[in-house]
Tab-separated table of C-alpha atoms in Angstrom:
chain	number	residue	atom	x	y	z
A	20	MET	CA	-0.011	0.028	-0.013
A	21	SER	CA	1.413	3.422	-0.962
A	22	VAL	CA	-0.559	5.474	1.459
A	23	HIS	CA	-1.486	5.026	5.130
A	24	THR	CA	-4.131	6.899	7.138
A	25	PHE	CA	-4.764	6.809	10.762
A	26	SER	CA	-6.967	8.533	13.418
A	27	CYS	CA	-4.905	10.713	15.716
A	28	PHE	CA	-6.802	13.568	17.374
A	29	THR	CA	-10.369	14.480	18.569
A	30	HIS	CA	-12.184	17.487	17.445
A	31	GLU	CA	-11.219	19.296	20.738
A	32	GLN	CA	-7.581	18.304	20.459
A	33	VAL	CA	-7.552	19.674	16.776
A	34	LYS	CA	-8.820	23.151	18.168
A	35	GLU	CA	-6.039	23.084	20.750
A	36	ILE	CA	-3.373	22.198	18.213
A	37	ASN	CA	-4.567	24.977	15.846
A	38	LYS	CA	-4.396	27.547	18.804
A	39	LYS	CA	-0.851	26.540	19.607
A	40	ILE	CA	0.268	26.675	15.873
A	41	LYS	CA	-1.183	30.148	15.443
A	42	LYS	CA	0.864	31.384	18.404
A	43	ASN	CA	4.060	29.854	16.807
A	44	ILE	CA	3.670	30.849	13.166
A	45	THR	CA	7.012	32.402	12.101
A	46	GLU	CA	6.362	33.826	8.689
A	47	LYS	CA	4.218	33.412	5.558
A	48	GLN	CA	5.571	30.730	3.265
A	49	ASN	CA	6.777	31.877	-0.141
A	50	LEU	CA	4.837	29.750	-2.659
A	51	GLU	CA	8.049	28.923	-4.748
A	52	ASP	CA	9.720	27.438	-1.614
A	53	VAL	CA	7.167	24.620	-1.019
A	54	ALA	CA	7.175	22.597	-4.287
A	55	GLN	CA	9.023	23.647	-7.387
A	56	ASN	CA	7.070	23.722	-10.639
A	57	ALA	CA	3.671	23.257	-8.848
A	58	ASP	CA	0.644	25.503	-8.754
A	59	LYS	CA	-0.466	25.978	-5.261
A	60	ILE	CA	-3.110	28.500	-4.208
A	61	GLY	CA	-3.920	29.122	-0.457
A	62	ASN	CA	-2.114	30.480	2.621
A	63	PHE	CA	0.993	28.700	3.888
A	64	PHE	CA	3.070	29.376	6.941
A	65	TYR	CA	6.212	28.081	8.603
A	66	VAL	CA	5.855	26.672	12.083
A	67	PRO	CA	8.844	25.460	14.241
A	68	CYS	CA	8.237	21.904	15.496
A	69	LEU	CA	9.822	22.232	18.889
A	70	PRO	CA	7.117	24.307	20.559
A	71	LEU	CA	4.487	21.852	19.374
A	72	MET	CA	6.192	18.684	20.516
A	73	GLU	CA	3.834	18.053	23.467
A	74	VAL	CA	0.647	18.276	21.389
A	75	MET	CA	2.139	16.708	18.236
A	76	HIS	CA	3.715	13.697	19.916
A	77	SER	CA	1.024	11.086	18.829
A	78	PHE	CA	1.115	12.281	15.235
A	79	LEU	CA	4.933	12.189	15.080
A	80	TYR	CA	5.064	8.794	16.718
A	81	HIS	CA	2.513	7.449	14.262
A	82	CYS	CA	4.686	8.708	11.370
A	83	GLN	CA	7.857	6.950	12.732
A	84	MET	CA	6.004	3.714	13.280
A	85	LEU	CA	4.513	3.651	9.831
A	86	ASN	CA	7.957	4.340	8.431
A	87	LYS	CA	9.360	1.476	10.468
A	88	LEU	CA	6.598	-0.994	9.532
A	89	HIS	CA	5.855	-0.160	5.854
A	90	PHE	CA	8.457	1.992	4.244
A	91	GLY	CA	11.913	1.408	5.984
A	92	TYR	CA	13.379	4.592	4.855
A	93	ASP	CA	16.628	6.103	6.436
A	94	ILE	CA	15.111	9.235	8.026
A	95	TYR	CA	16.628	11.792	10.401
A	96	TRP	CA	13.931	12.300	13.112
A	97	ASN	CA	15.295	15.727	14.365
A	98	PHE	CA	11.964	17.051	15.478
A	99	HIS	CA	13.602	19.897	17.633
A	100	LEU	CA	15.294	21.254	14.373
A	101	GLU	CA	12.312	20.744	11.996
A	102	THR	CA	9.837	23.230	10.578
A	103	LEU	CA	6.375	22.297	9.670
A	104	ILE	CA	4.110	23.885	7.054
A	105	TYR	CA	0.586	25.051	8.032
A	106	ASN	CA	-1.617	24.935	4.945
A	107	VAL	CA	-4.853	26.865	4.877
A	108	TYR	CA	-7.026	26.275	1.762
A	109	GLY	CA	-10.102	28.514	1.300
A	110	GLU	CA	-12.722	28.396	-1.417
A	111	ASN	CA	-11.228	27.846	-4.951
A	112	ASP	CA	-7.702	27.155	-3.318
A	113	GLU	CA	-5.920	23.996	-4.526
A	114	TYR	CA	-2.534	22.324	-5.062
A	115	LYS	CA	-2.063	20.838	-8.515
A	116	TRP	CA	-0.065	17.649	-9.270
A	117	HIS	CA	3.386	17.701	-7.767
A	118	ILE	CA	6.009	15.673	-5.910
A	119	ASP	CA	7.744	16.662	-2.685
A	120	ALA	CA	11.410	16.945	-3.303
A	121	ASN	CA	14.432	18.928	-2.300
A	122	ASP	CA	16.388	20.933	-4.807
A	123	GLN	CA	19.545	19.174	-6.047
A	124	LYS	CA	21.813	21.487	-4.093
A	125	THR	CA	21.099	19.667	-0.670
A	126	PRO	CA	22.661	16.354	0.506
A	127	ILE	CA	19.270	15.242	1.893
A	128	ASP	CA	16.020	14.113	0.350
A	129	ALA	CA	12.379	14.287	1.417
A	130	LYS	CA	11.403	10.570	1.718
A	131	LEU	CA	8.155	10.587	3.614
A	132	THR	CA	5.358	13.084	3.491
A	133	CYS	CA	3.178	13.233	6.576
A	134	LEU	CA	0.076	15.217	6.668
A	135	LEU	CA	-2.407	16.056	9.559
A	136	ASN	CA	-5.918	17.237	8.854
A	137	LEU	CA	-6.518	20.156	11.285
A	138	SER	CA	-9.714	21.424	9.745
A	139	GLU	CA	-12.188	22.628	12.555
A	140	GLU	CA	-15.240	22.737	10.349
A	141	PRO	CA	-16.558	20.524	7.514
A	142	TYR	CA	-15.516	21.577	4.026
A	143	GLU	CA	-16.337	20.450	0.477
A	144	GLY	CA	-13.891	19.668	-2.210
A	145	GLY	CA	-10.238	19.530	-1.214
A	146	GLU	CA	-9.916	15.799	-1.859
A	147	PHE	CA	-6.343	14.417	-1.552
A	148	CYS	CA	-5.439	12.507	-4.727
A	149	LEU	CA	-2.447	10.227	-5.119
A	150	VAL	CA	-1.171	9.094	-8.550
A	151	ASN	CA	-2.289	5.455	-9.429
A	152	HIS	CA	-4.684	5.308	-6.450
A	153	LYS	CA	-8.246	4.984	-7.850
A	154	GLU	CA	-10.183	5.194	-4.558
A	155	LYS	CA	-10.917	8.474	-2.742
A	156	ILE	CA	-8.583	8.808	0.197
A	157	LYS	CA	-10.614	9.437	3.391
A	158	PHE	CA	-8.763	12.093	5.267
A	159	ASP	CA	-10.917	13.903	7.863
A	160	SER	CA	-10.219	16.289	10.651
A	161	GLY	CA	-7.804	14.719	13.248
A	162	MET	CA	-6.573	12.085	10.837
A	163	GLY	CA	-2.936	11.543	9.582
A	164	LEU	CA	-1.863	10.566	6.171
A	165	VAL	CA	1.580	9.239	5.216
A	166	PHE	CA	3.004	8.364	1.789
A	167	THR	CA	6.291	8.303	-0.185
A	168	SER	CA	7.312	11.771	-1.016
A	169	LEU	CA	8.146	11.005	-4.542
A	170	LEU	CA	4.635	10.024	-5.476
A	171	ALA	CA	2.727	12.595	-7.441
A	172	HIS	CA	-0.234	14.013	-5.428
A	173	LYS	CA	-2.638	16.856	-5.460
A	174	VAL	CA	-5.404	18.588	-3.517
A	175	THR	CA	-8.590	19.373	-5.519
A	176	PRO	CA	-10.158	22.868	-5.334
A	177	ILE	CA	-12.110	23.693	-2.212
A	178	THR	CA	-15.725	24.353	-3.159
A	179	LYS	CA	-17.009	25.355	0.322
A	180	GLY	CA	-15.375	26.028	3.679
A	181	GLU	CA	-11.918	25.858	4.622
A	182	ARG	CA	-9.309	22.907	4.688
A	183	ILE	CA	-6.415	23.130	7.049
A	184	THR	CA	-3.471	20.707	7.211
A	185	LEU	CA	-0.004	20.489	8.732
A	186	THR	CA	2.796	19.012	6.688
A	187	TYR	CA	5.941	17.230	8.083
A	188	TRP	CA	8.576	15.882	5.736
A	189	GLY	CA	10.674	12.942	6.917
A	190	HIS	CA	14.129	13.818	5.388
A	191	GLY	CA	17.119	11.567	5.144
A	192	PRO	CA	20.412	10.918	3.321
A	193	SER	CA	20.100	11.333	-0.462
A	194	TRP	CA	18.585	8.518	-2.378
A	195	ARG	CA	21.151	6.067	-3.867
């Protein structure tokens, strides 16, 4: 299986995580920095991982366990050094087909993409699609989703409401 989902947080926990994240946003993300050659419409922010460790422990632990059980990638789990991306998609916002990859100048590669749905209210549209995956991927509030970063994926346009996610990339030594 190329994608794994899991329940992680209750609705009340999602609200608390969002509050903590909003207190720790460092700057608005520049669209070109997230995924090269991809069309991404929405609001995106850097968030340091360290101040969120207490509330994010369950999610990050699941990501590590899924890697160990299903992927086996050599990943640096340096959460205290990591930055997360807080993605807020409003109506008509989307993220077209892309892969998550580092530029060729760095000696590390994104190997695992880990998403957490932090939407507080129901939304329409905003489906997560993965290349060669015919079924819709259920990814509701409080759920995590983990897949290989080099698989093409997209988020369909939001038609109603707001879709909020948090992205963590498991980086490791360059692919060989």
